[in-house]
Backbone as ProteinMPNN parsed JSONL, in Angstrom:
{"seq_chain_A": "MNTARLIPNGFIVHKSKIVETNPLMFLSFKIELETEYTLRSYFRMLDTYSLLLDLNEFFPSFFEQYNACPKNSCFLDNIDHLELNKTIEIIGFPGKPRLEMYHSFNGVRNNETCEIRSFQLENLLDIKIKLGKLKHIVFGDRVDIFEFDTIYTLFEFIDGVAWALSFHGTPTKCEIRR", "coords_chain_A": {"N_chain_A": [[26.807, 24.471, 38.117], [27.136, 27.719, 37.952], [30.057, 29.678, 39.285], [31.367, 31.969, 41.675], [34.141, 33.573, 42.897], [34.977, 34.856, 45.947], [37.094, 37.554, 46.869], [39.659, 38.643, 49.171], [40.242, 41.417, 48.799], [37.924, 42.473, 48.173], [36.741, 42.139, 45.696], [34.878, 40.501, 43.226], [35.427, 37.468, 41.565], [35.043, 35.856, 38.425], [35.534, 33.281, 36.355], [38.356, 33.53, 36.295], [38.626, 36.115, 35.868], [38.092, 39.575, 37.155], [35.041, 40.79, 38.287], [34.04, 43.69, 36.919], [31.719, 45.341, 36.793], [28.243, 45.549, 37.402], [27.301, 43.4, 39.415], [25.031, 42.265, 39.853], [23.873, 40.146, 38.253], [25.576, 37.974, 39.281], [24.26, 37.144, 41.621], [22.934, 34.738, 41.799], [24.897, 32.888, 41.72], [26.765, 30.105, 42.679], [29.201, 30.541, 45.485], [32.478, 30.756, 46.334], [34.767, 31.255, 49.072], [37.859, 32.837, 49.262], [40.65, 31.834, 51.19], [41.821, 33.749, 53.122], [39.559, 35.356, 53.244], [37.684, 37.728, 55.232], [35.349, 39.377, 57.483], [35.806, 42.121, 57.114], [36.498, 42.149, 54.319], [34.162, 41.317, 53.27], [32.548, 43.984, 53.584], [34.188, 45.516, 52.189], [33.671, 44.441, 49.674], [30.935, 45.177, 49.355], [31.236, 47.78, 49.25], [32.815, 48.199, 47.018], [31.167, 47.292, 45.125], [28.59, 49.052, 44.932], [25.943, 48.886, 44.072], [25.157, 46.633, 45.168], [24.361, 47.539, 47.853], [21.824, 48.091, 47.897], [20.408, 45.96, 48.593], [19.638, 45.588, 51.32], [18.178, 47.067, 53.842], [19.603, 47.781, 56.151], [22.147, 48.338, 55.555], [23.293, 50.977, 55.387], [23.491, 51.913, 58.058], [25.319, 49.965, 58.98], [27.589, 50.597, 57.517], [28.309, 52.964, 58.465], [28.932, 52.316, 61.103], [31.097, 50.491, 60.162], [32.858, 52.293, 59.132], [33.79, 53.947, 61.402], [35.363, 52.194, 62.47], [38.64, 50.854, 63.487], [41.425, 50.532, 61.036], [42.668, 48.162, 60.719], [43.505, 45.007, 62.592], [41.196, 44.168, 64.246], [39.91, 41.957, 65.895], [38.892, 39.21, 67.847], [40.721, 37.174, 70.212], [39.549, 34.765, 71.056], [37.995, 33.767, 69.225], [37.923, 31.572, 66.652], [37.045, 31.528, 63.998], [34.526, 33.037, 61.798], [31.401, 31.731, 60.955], [29.008, 31.133, 58.445], [26.01, 29.536, 58.367], [23.517, 27.275, 57.146], [20.311, 26.327, 57.674], [17.648, 24.202, 57.63], [14.61, 23.305, 59.03], [11.975, 21.271, 60.268], [9.022, 21.877, 61.675], [6.443, 22.021, 64.266], [5.139, 19.682, 64.95], [3.354, 17.438, 67.086], [0.491, 18.32, 65.059], [0.168, 20.772, 62.729], [2.532, 20.411, 60.515], [5.477, 22.588, 59.61], [7.801, 23.818, 57.245], [11.051, 25.725, 57.892], [13.408, 27.655, 56.592], [16.663, 29.086, 57.125], [19.419, 31.29, 57.912], [22.381, 31.348, 59.802], [24.809, 33.256, 61.497], [27.719, 32.821, 63.058], [30.171, 32.849, 65.752], [33.073, 30.635, 65.858], [34.687, 28.598, 68.089], [37.368, 26.555, 69.129], [36.047, 24.353, 67.553], [33.224, 24.823, 68.526], [30.143, 26.496, 68.361], [29.631, 29.989, 69.014], [27.805, 32.724, 70.092], [27.791, 35.887, 68.661], [26.559, 38.203, 68.893], [26.93, 39.904, 71.146], [29.175, 41.281, 70.499], [31.14, 44.059, 69.347], [31.262, 45.468, 66.019], [33.848, 46.386, 65.42], [35.392, 44.491, 66.715], [35.346, 42.202, 65.222], [35.851, 42.584, 62.513], [38.163, 41.507, 61.42], [38.186, 38.818, 61.475], [38.461, 35.686, 59.887], [35.83, 34.302, 57.523], [33.982, 31.582, 57.052], [32.307, 29.011, 55.171], [29.661, 27.189, 56.326], [28.237, 23.976, 56.888], [24.878, 22.565, 55.878], [22.304, 22.198, 57.913], [19.948, 20.012, 59.221], [17.118, 19.833, 60.864], [14.81, 17.912, 62.528], [11.429, 18.012, 63.402], [12.138, 19.551, 65.79], [14.078, 18.144, 67.08], [17.013, 18.571, 68.37], [18.961, 16.869, 69.209], [19.664, 14.898, 67.346], [20.807, 16.262, 64.794], [21.135, 16.557, 61.42], [23.8, 16.747, 59.298], [24.916, 18.487, 56.272], [26.978, 18.768, 53.276], [26.822, 21.758, 51.434], [25.89, 24.324, 49.029], [26.324, 28.009, 48.864], [24.797, 30.895, 47.708], [25.657, 33.963, 46.242], [23.857, 36.042, 46.89], [22.601, 34.543, 49.017], [24.82, 34.829, 50.771], [25.298, 37.474, 51.171], [22.935, 38.358, 52.106], [22.516, 36.581, 54.39], [24.613, 37.247, 56.214], [24.268, 39.963, 56.596], [21.71, 39.872, 57.7], [22.163, 38.58, 60.205], [24.014, 40.533, 61.369], [22.327, 42.625, 61.677], [21.141, 42.378, 64.201], [23.137, 43.211, 65.998], [23.316, 45.415, 68.191], [24.181, 46.351, 70.405], [25.13, 49.033, 72.66], [28.403, 50.274, 72.983], [29.17, 50.725, 75.684], [27.662, 48.929, 76.978], [28.486, 46.385, 76.157], [29.389, 42.858, 76.469], [32.21, 41.746, 77.804], [34.671, 39.499, 76.97]], "CA_chain_A": [[26.278, 25.802, 38.472], [28.131, 28.879, 37.926], [30.673, 29.958, 40.488], [31.976, 33.198, 41.487], [35.141, 33.553, 44.071], [34.996, 36.301, 46.552], [38.473, 37.466, 47.252], [39.794, 39.523, 50.46], [40.222, 42.836, 48.569], [36.46, 42.853, 48.08], [36.478, 41.749, 44.407], [34.11, 39.013, 42.795], [36.059, 36.89, 40.336], [34.435, 34.891, 37.627], [36.405, 32.702, 35.29], [39.564, 34.216, 36.424], [38.594, 37.756, 35.723], [37.434, 40.393, 38.194], [33.97, 41.497, 37.922], [34.178, 45.229, 36.992], [30.529, 46.225, 36.81], [26.988, 44.688, 37.414], [27.427, 42.3, 40.287], [23.556, 41.644, 40.122], [23.983, 38.755, 37.561], [26.073, 36.864, 39.937], [23.506, 36.996, 42.841], [22.561, 33.244, 42.137], [26.014, 32.055, 41.518], [27.619, 29.598, 43.842], [30.442, 31.33, 45.779], [33.715, 30.186, 47.036], [35.588, 32.232, 49.86], [39.292, 32.614, 49.495], [41.102, 31.463, 52.664], [41.903, 34.931, 53.949], [38.192, 36.364, 53.417], [37.203, 38.264, 56.448], [34.191, 40.324, 57.569], [36.172, 43.487, 56.376], [36.35, 41.61, 52.999], [32.54, 41.6, 52.931], [32.532, 45.327, 53.625], [34.918, 45.863, 50.856], [32.795, 44.011, 48.634], [29.673, 45.995, 49.254], [31.667, 49.413, 48.996], [33.312, 48.046, 45.703], [29.809, 47.048, 44.099], [27.662, 49.801, 45.611], [24.582, 48.493, 43.696], [24.533, 45.693, 46.189], [23.973, 48.046, 49.013], [20.29, 48.241, 47.797], [19.741, 44.539, 48.855], [19.355, 45.479, 52.563], [17.913, 48.475, 54.461], [20.524, 47.925, 57.343], [23.597, 48.573, 55.17], [23.558, 52.389, 55.726], [24.042, 51.944, 59.269], [26.526, 49.004, 59.03], [28.649, 51.208, 56.861], [28.501, 54.01, 59.491], [29.691, 51.561, 61.994], [32.383, 50.063, 59.663], [33.682, 53.459, 58.717], [34.301, 54.283, 62.535], [36.31, 51.152, 63.033], [40.059, 50.988, 63.032], [41.542, 50.042, 59.763], [43.329, 46.714, 61.01], [43.608, 44.375, 64.055], [39.986, 44.082, 64.567], [39.593, 40.468, 66.075], [39.019, 38.674, 69.1], [41.767, 36.074, 70.174], [38.966, 33.709, 71.426], [37.096, 33.213, 68.002], [38.952, 31.094, 65.514], [36.613, 32.199, 62.677], [33.174, 33.319, 61.751], [30.681, 30.865, 59.969], [27.668, 31.175, 57.946], [25.445, 28.293, 58.402], [22.027, 27.266, 56.693], [19.468, 25.246, 58.511], [16.372, 23.711, 57.284], [13.853, 22.764, 60.17], [10.735, 20.972, 60.313], [8.533, 22.189, 63.062], [5.013, 21.89, 64.343], [4.451, 18.243, 65.005], [2.246, 17.069, 66.298], [-0.312, 19.49, 64.613], [0.143, 21.372, 61.308], [3.875, 20.77, 60.348], [5.863, 23.409, 58.554], [9.367, 23.845, 57.114], [11.617, 26.865, 57.937], [14.845, 27.678, 56.277], [17.155, 30.347, 57.601], [20.759, 31.335, 57.864], [22.679, 31.907, 60.938], [26.214, 33.763, 61.431], [28.078, 32.741, 64.514], [32.001, 32.702, 65.877], [33.593, 29.22, 66.037], [35.899, 28.634, 68.964], [37.51, 25.144, 69.41], [34.932, 23.68, 66.891], [31.991, 25.176, 69.091], [29.533, 27.592, 67.915], [29.186, 30.833, 69.858], [27.213, 33.817, 69.886], [28.622, 37.118, 68.43], [25.845, 39.464, 68.941], [27.107, 40.919, 72.032], [30.392, 41.81, 70.362], [30.932, 45.161, 68.475], [31.906, 45.331, 64.847], [35.397, 46.477, 65.585], [35.918, 43.162, 67.331], [34.923, 41.165, 64.327], [36.108, 42.732, 60.985], [39.505, 40.842, 60.682], [38.279, 37.426, 61.591], [38.133, 34.978, 58.872], [34.876, 33.763, 57.421], [34.075, 30.242, 56.319], [30.819, 28.753, 54.888], [29.323, 26.06, 57.192], [27.188, 22.91, 56.438], [23.519, 22.668, 55.924], [21.824, 21.58, 59.15], [18.654, 19.674, 59.096], [16.536, 19.597, 62.263], [13.343, 17.246, 62.057], [10.602, 18.35, 64.577], [12.83, 20.2, 67.067], [14.955, 17.188, 67.778], [18.415, 19.117, 68.24], [19.907, 15.846, 69.577], [19.961, 14.318, 65.996], [21.01, 17.349, 63.908], [21.977, 15.964, 60.319], [24.493, 17.966, 58.382], [25.266, 18.066, 54.787], [27.588, 19.674, 52.351], [25.804, 22.471, 50.537], [26.397, 25.536, 48.401], [25.876, 29.198, 48.999], [24.773, 31.739, 46.715], [26.144, 35.381, 46.488], [22.67, 36.558, 47.639], [22.373, 34.129, 50.471], [25.799, 35.089, 51.686], [25.092, 38.874, 51.532], [21.868, 38.404, 53.1], [22.623, 35.901, 55.611], [25.563, 37.945, 57.022], [23.36, 41.134, 56.812], [20.539, 39.561, 58.617], [22.831, 38.447, 61.582], [24.484, 41.735, 61.731], [21.029, 43.506, 61.978], [20.991, 42.055, 65.593], [24.25, 43.808, 66.67], [22.976, 46.861, 68.503], [24.537, 46.697, 71.802], [25.96, 49.897, 72.747], [29.667, 49.797, 73.498], [29.092, 50.603, 77.143], [27.004, 47.723, 77.449], [29.066, 45.286, 75.56], [30.001, 41.942, 77.246], [33.697, 41.446, 77.654], [35.058, 37.789, 77.374]], "C_chain_A": [[27.444, 26.624, 38.439], [28.785, 29.372, 39.186], [31.431, 31.13, 40.344], [32.915, 33.118, 42.924], [35.243, 34.841, 44.597], [36.648, 36.268, 47.194], [38.728, 38.669, 48.47], [39.887, 40.954, 50.01], [38.885, 43.408, 48.287], [36.052, 42.621, 46.634], [35.613, 40.405, 44.323], [34.913, 38.773, 41.755], [35.242, 35.724, 39.819], [35.112, 34.607, 36.42], [37.577, 33.398, 35.236], [39.644, 35.612, 36.174], [37.748, 38.378, 36.846], [36.421, 41.019, 37.641], [34.141, 43.064, 38.011], [33.079, 45.88, 37.204], [29.423, 45.022, 36.868], [27.061, 43.398, 38.161], [26.036, 41.6, 40.278], [23.493, 40.189, 39.553], [24.49, 37.688, 38.186], [25.387, 36.556, 41.407], [23.223, 35.506, 43.085], [23.678, 32.449, 41.784], [26.552, 31.434, 42.812], [28.836, 30.453, 44.088], [31.341, 30.524, 46.466], [34.335, 31.424, 47.643], [37.029, 31.844, 49.798], [39.73, 32.643, 51.018], [41.236, 32.736, 53.623], [40.661, 35.847, 53.949], [37.837, 36.551, 54.733], [35.998, 39.168, 56.314], [34.474, 41.614, 56.97], [35.91, 43.218, 54.992], [35.153, 41.834, 52.468], [32.194, 43.005, 52.853], [33.058, 45.923, 52.439], [34.441, 45.786, 49.466], [31.652, 44.782, 48.296], [30.118, 47.48, 48.89], [32.281, 49.28, 47.474], [32.04, 48.105, 44.565], [28.843, 47.783, 44.929], [26.29, 49.439, 45.194], [24.256, 47.315, 44.754], [24.188, 46.268, 47.465], [22.375, 48.269, 48.998], [19.522, 46.859, 48.154], [19.2, 44.527, 50.337], [19.129, 46.824, 53.087], [18.924, 48.881, 55.498], [21.821, 48.6, 56.846], [23.98, 50.112, 55.34], [24.228, 52.642, 57.233], [25.237, 50.863, 59.704], [27.593, 49.881, 58.53], [29.056, 52.369, 57.805], [29.327, 53.485, 60.612], [31.098, 51.234, 61.47], [33.278, 51.177, 59.666], [34.467, 53.97, 59.955], [35.137, 53.294, 62.997], [37.656, 51.287, 62.774], [40.293, 50.219, 61.749], [42.177, 48.714, 59.721], [43.148, 46.243, 62.639], [42.21, 44.495, 64.726], [39.454, 42.574, 64.705], [39.556, 40.28, 67.532], [39.955, 37.433, 69.21], [40.856, 34.717, 70.458], [37.949, 33.269, 70.43], [38.018, 32.795, 66.922], [38.427, 31.515, 64.18], [35.079, 32.241, 62.885], [32.591, 32.244, 60.642], [29.328, 31.239, 59.714], [27.104, 29.978, 57.771], [23.88, 28.428, 57.674], [21.493, 26.144, 57.299], [18.149, 25.284, 57.854], [15.845, 22.936, 58.64], [12.533, 22.46, 59.891], [10.198, 21.063, 61.632], [7.049, 22.044, 63.068], [4.31, 20.552, 64.425], [4.337, 17.892, 66.414], [1.479, 18.383, 65.87], [0.166, 19.712, 63.016], [1.668, 21.459, 61.056], [4.163, 21.98, 59.332], [7.395, 23.391, 58.531], [9.771, 25.447, 57.052], [13.008, 26.764, 57.584], [15.51, 29.098, 56.661], [18.83, 30.247, 57.726], [21.21, 31.892, 59.273], [24.34, 32.41, 60.924], [26.733, 34.013, 62.74], [29.696, 32.691, 64.307], [31.922, 31.191, 66.034], [34.815, 29.302, 66.841], [36.186, 27.139, 69.297], [36.386, 24.218, 68.898], [33.53, 23.863, 67.664], [31.581, 26.577, 68.583], [29.363, 28.544, 69.17], [28.778, 32.125, 69.293], [28.069, 35.018, 69.604], [27.769, 38.477, 68.459], [26.11, 40.441, 70.045], [28.595, 41.747, 71.655], [30.289, 42.999, 69.189], [31.529, 45.032, 67.176], [33.338, 45.341, 64.698], [36.122, 45.357, 66.121], [35.771, 41.913, 66.348], [35.422, 41.181, 62.864], [37.459, 41.883, 60.489], [39.464, 39.476, 61.089], [37.859, 36.766, 60.394], [36.739, 34.475, 58.729], [34.96, 32.448, 56.568], [32.462, 30.024, 56.076], [30.648, 27.199, 55.604], [28.479, 25.043, 56.323], [25.964, 23.203, 56.645], [23.013, 21.772, 57.263], [20.464, 21.254, 58.991], [18.141, 19.118, 60.397], [15.169, 19.027, 62.009], [12.662, 17.44, 63.449], [11.245, 18.739, 65.669], [13.695, 19.357, 67.73], [16.634, 17.788, 67.508], [19.373, 18.106, 68.771], [20.476, 15.216, 68.133], [19.948, 15.281, 64.963], [21.707, 16.597, 62.537], [22.699, 17.151, 59.579], [24.944, 17.472, 56.999], [26.094, 19.202, 53.972], [26.536, 20.394, 51.663], [26.542, 23.528, 49.864], [25.727, 26.679, 49.068], [25.759, 29.997, 47.863], [25.35, 32.932, 46.999], [24.933, 35.82, 47.233], [22.6, 36.095, 48.973], [23.483, 34.615, 51.42], [25.747, 36.665, 52.21], [23.975, 38.885, 52.492], [21.905, 37.785, 54.44], [23.484, 36.716, 56.696], [24.853, 39.42, 57.432], [22.42, 40.965, 57.763], [21.029, 39.381, 60.139], [23.373, 39.712, 61.93], [23.357, 42.812, 62.263], [20.837, 43.365, 63.613], [22.226, 42.645, 66.427], [23.824, 45.217, 66.941], [23.437, 47.197, 69.878], [25.5, 47.878, 71.921], [27.382, 49.63, 73.377], [29.854, 49.808, 74.993], [28.466, 49.52, 77.755], [27.569, 46.353, 77.031], [29.628, 44.345, 76.58], [31.318, 41.549, 76.945], [33.937, 39.992, 77.989], [36.525, 37.713, 77.22]], "O_chain_A": [[28.557, 26.28, 38.836], [28.06, 29.486, 40.174], [32.045, 31.436, 39.321], [32.42, 32.639, 43.944], [35.535, 35.825, 43.917], [37.227, 35.347, 47.769], [37.891, 39.565, 48.578], [39.596, 41.782, 50.873], [38.698, 44.619, 48.174], [34.896, 42.956, 46.373], [35.643, 39.477, 45.131], [35.186, 39.694, 40.984], [34.823, 34.808, 40.527], [35.296, 35.451, 35.543], [37.894, 33.907, 34.16], [40.707, 36.225, 36.276], [36.828, 37.762, 37.385], [36.59, 41.745, 36.661], [34.359, 43.617, 39.089], [33.167, 46.975, 37.76], [29.618, 43.864, 36.5], [26.887, 42.346, 37.546], [25.934, 40.439, 40.673], [23.138, 39.219, 40.222], [24.11, 36.553, 37.899], [25.933, 35.813, 42.223], [23.235, 35.008, 44.211], [23.451, 31.267, 41.526], [26.758, 32.087, 43.835], [29.442, 31.012, 43.174], [30.93, 29.608, 47.178], [34.464, 32.467, 47.002], [37.426, 30.746, 50.189], [39.22, 33.365, 51.875], [40.793, 32.712, 54.771], [40.666, 36.929, 54.536], [37.666, 35.551, 55.43], [35.66, 39.654, 55.235], [33.592, 42.226, 56.368], [35.135, 43.971, 54.401], [34.981, 42.425, 51.402], [31.433, 43.267, 51.921], [32.434, 46.744, 51.767], [34.602, 46.529, 48.498], [31.367, 45.05, 47.129], [29.366, 48.247, 48.289], [32.214, 50.277, 46.756], [31.977, 48.741, 43.514], [28.206, 47.078, 45.711], [25.407, 49.698, 46.012], [23.093, 47.139, 45.116], [23.68, 45.484, 48.267], [21.767, 48.593, 50.018], [18.309, 46.688, 48.032], [18.417, 43.636, 50.669], [19.913, 47.714, 52.758], [19.139, 50.066, 55.754], [22.494, 49.318, 57.586], [25.188, 50.336, 55.427], [25.196, 53.355, 57.496], [25.944, 51.027, 60.698], [28.61, 49.888, 59.223], [30.253, 52.658, 57.837], [30.301, 54.108, 61.036], [32.115, 51.56, 62.081], [34.399, 51.064, 60.161], [35.613, 54.389, 59.795], [35.714, 53.554, 64.052], [37.924, 51.895, 61.737], [39.492, 49.358, 61.384], [42.21, 48.144, 58.631], [42.772, 46.923, 63.593], [42.198, 44.978, 65.858], [38.735, 42.039, 63.862], [40.091, 41.051, 68.329], [39.944, 36.658, 68.254], [41.343, 33.633, 70.135], [37.092, 32.45, 70.762], [38.785, 33.581, 66.365], [39.21, 31.837, 63.286], [34.466, 31.695, 63.802], [33.219, 31.959, 59.622], [28.565, 31.616, 60.603], [27.677, 29.235, 56.974], [23.218, 29.466, 57.665], [22.125, 25.098, 57.442], [17.614, 26.353, 57.563], [16.535, 22.101, 59.224], [11.865, 23.299, 59.287], [10.704, 20.499, 62.602], [6.43, 21.952, 62.008], [3.155, 20.341, 64.055], [5.381, 18.076, 67.038], [1.853, 19.46, 66.334], [0.472, 18.779, 62.274], [2.184, 22.537, 61.352], [3.379, 22.332, 58.45], [8.118, 23.063, 59.472], [9.131, 26.288, 56.42], [13.759, 25.952, 58.126], [14.877, 30.141, 56.491], [19.403, 29.162, 57.629], [20.549, 32.755, 59.85], [25.072, 31.743, 60.193], [26.452, 34.974, 63.457], [30.336, 32.561, 63.264], [30.877, 30.596, 66.297], [35.821, 29.908, 66.471], [35.245, 26.481, 69.741], [35.837, 23.417, 69.654], [32.674, 23.015, 67.411], [32.328, 27.54, 68.412], [29.011, 28.063, 70.247], [29.246, 32.595, 68.255], [29.071, 35.171, 70.302], [28.199, 39.581, 68.125], [25.669, 41.59, 70.012], [29.054, 42.645, 72.362], [29.493, 42.903, 68.255], [32.537, 44.326, 67.229], [33.977, 44.53, 64.027], [37.343, 45.262, 66.005], [36.061, 40.77, 66.703], [35.453, 40.196, 62.126], [37.702, 41.67, 59.302], [40.523, 38.849, 61.113], [36.881, 37.24, 59.815], [36.253, 34.142, 59.81], [35.751, 32.243, 55.647], [31.57, 30.672, 56.625], [31.415, 26.257, 55.406], [28.108, 25.318, 55.182], [25.71, 24.04, 57.511], [23.479, 20.648, 57.452], [19.717, 22.161, 58.623], [18.623, 18.125, 60.943], [14.4, 19.661, 61.287], [13.218, 17.095, 64.491], [10.861, 18.179, 66.696], [14.112, 19.662, 68.847], [17.312, 17.431, 66.544], [20.564, 18.412, 68.809], [21.685, 15.102, 67.932], [19.029, 15.168, 64.151], [22.816, 16.082, 62.678], [22.215, 18.258, 59.345], [25.259, 16.321, 56.698], [25.822, 20.398, 54.073], [25.492, 19.842, 51.317], [27.747, 23.661, 50.083], [24.722, 26.497, 49.755], [26.601, 29.843, 46.978], [25.629, 33.045, 48.192], [25.15, 35.965, 48.437], [22.547, 36.84, 49.951], [23.266, 34.808, 52.617], [26.06, 37.033, 53.342], [24.101, 39.395, 53.605], [21.437, 38.313, 55.449], [23.115, 36.827, 57.865], [24.966, 39.873, 58.571], [22.26, 41.815, 58.638], [20.458, 39.896, 61.1], [23.095, 39.999, 63.095], [23.562, 43.665, 63.127], [20.363, 44.327, 64.218], [22.175, 42.462, 67.644], [23.932, 46.103, 66.093], [23.093, 48.241, 70.431], [26.595, 47.803, 71.365], [27.477, 48.78, 74.262], [30.609, 48.999, 75.531], [28.686, 49.195, 78.922], [27.142, 45.31, 77.527], [30.287, 44.813, 77.508], [31.564, 41.027, 75.858], [33.536, 39.402, 78.992], [37.114, 36.653, 77.429]]}, "name": "protein", "num_of_chains": 1, "seq": "MNTARLIPNGFIVHKSKIVETNPLMFLSFKIELETEYTLRSYFRMLDTYSLLLDLNEFFPSFFEQYNACPKNSCFLDNIDHLELNKTIEIIGFPGKPRLEMYHSFNGVRNNETCEIRSFQLENLLDIKIKLGKLKHIVFGDRVDIFEFDTIYTLFEFIDGVAWALSFHGTPTKCEIRR"}
C-alpha cells in the first residue's frame, strides 16, 4: 500500500518528497504521523492544501476558531496525547444484526481515554496526535473488546478528526475546567 507521511509543519511527504500540489491523489494512501505531529499540524496541513477544505462543511468554522487561538502553548497538562481510533461494532442481536464502523478522537491520560468535547480548541492545538488501534466490539459486549493493529488513510484521518471536532461547540463561558 502507498504511504504518505504527515509532518508537523503541515506538509504531506511521499517518497521523501514534499507534495507540492494536488493532495487528492493521496486520500487513499496509508498515513504515518511524525512524532511531533499535533492538532495544529493538522490545521497547517489543511491550510497548506486548501483543496482539502472542501472535504468537510465544518472547516470554515474550525478555521475561524483556529485563527483566533494563540500561536503556541495551546495544551492541557492533564492530557498526554490525542488519539484517533477506529471501531467496528456488530450490534442488534438478537434481532437483525448490523455492522457499524466509525472513528473517535479522544484525549489519552495515563493510558486511559478521556473525552475532549468540553475543551476549547485553544486547549488542544499543541497536543501530539497518535493513531490508535482498531477496536472490534461484538454485540455490544464492551467487556471483551478486541484490539488490532490497523492502518489509517489520509481521508480517514482528515474526516475522523473533523467529525470529532464538529461536536466541540461549548461556549468558552460554559467550558468545564479540569
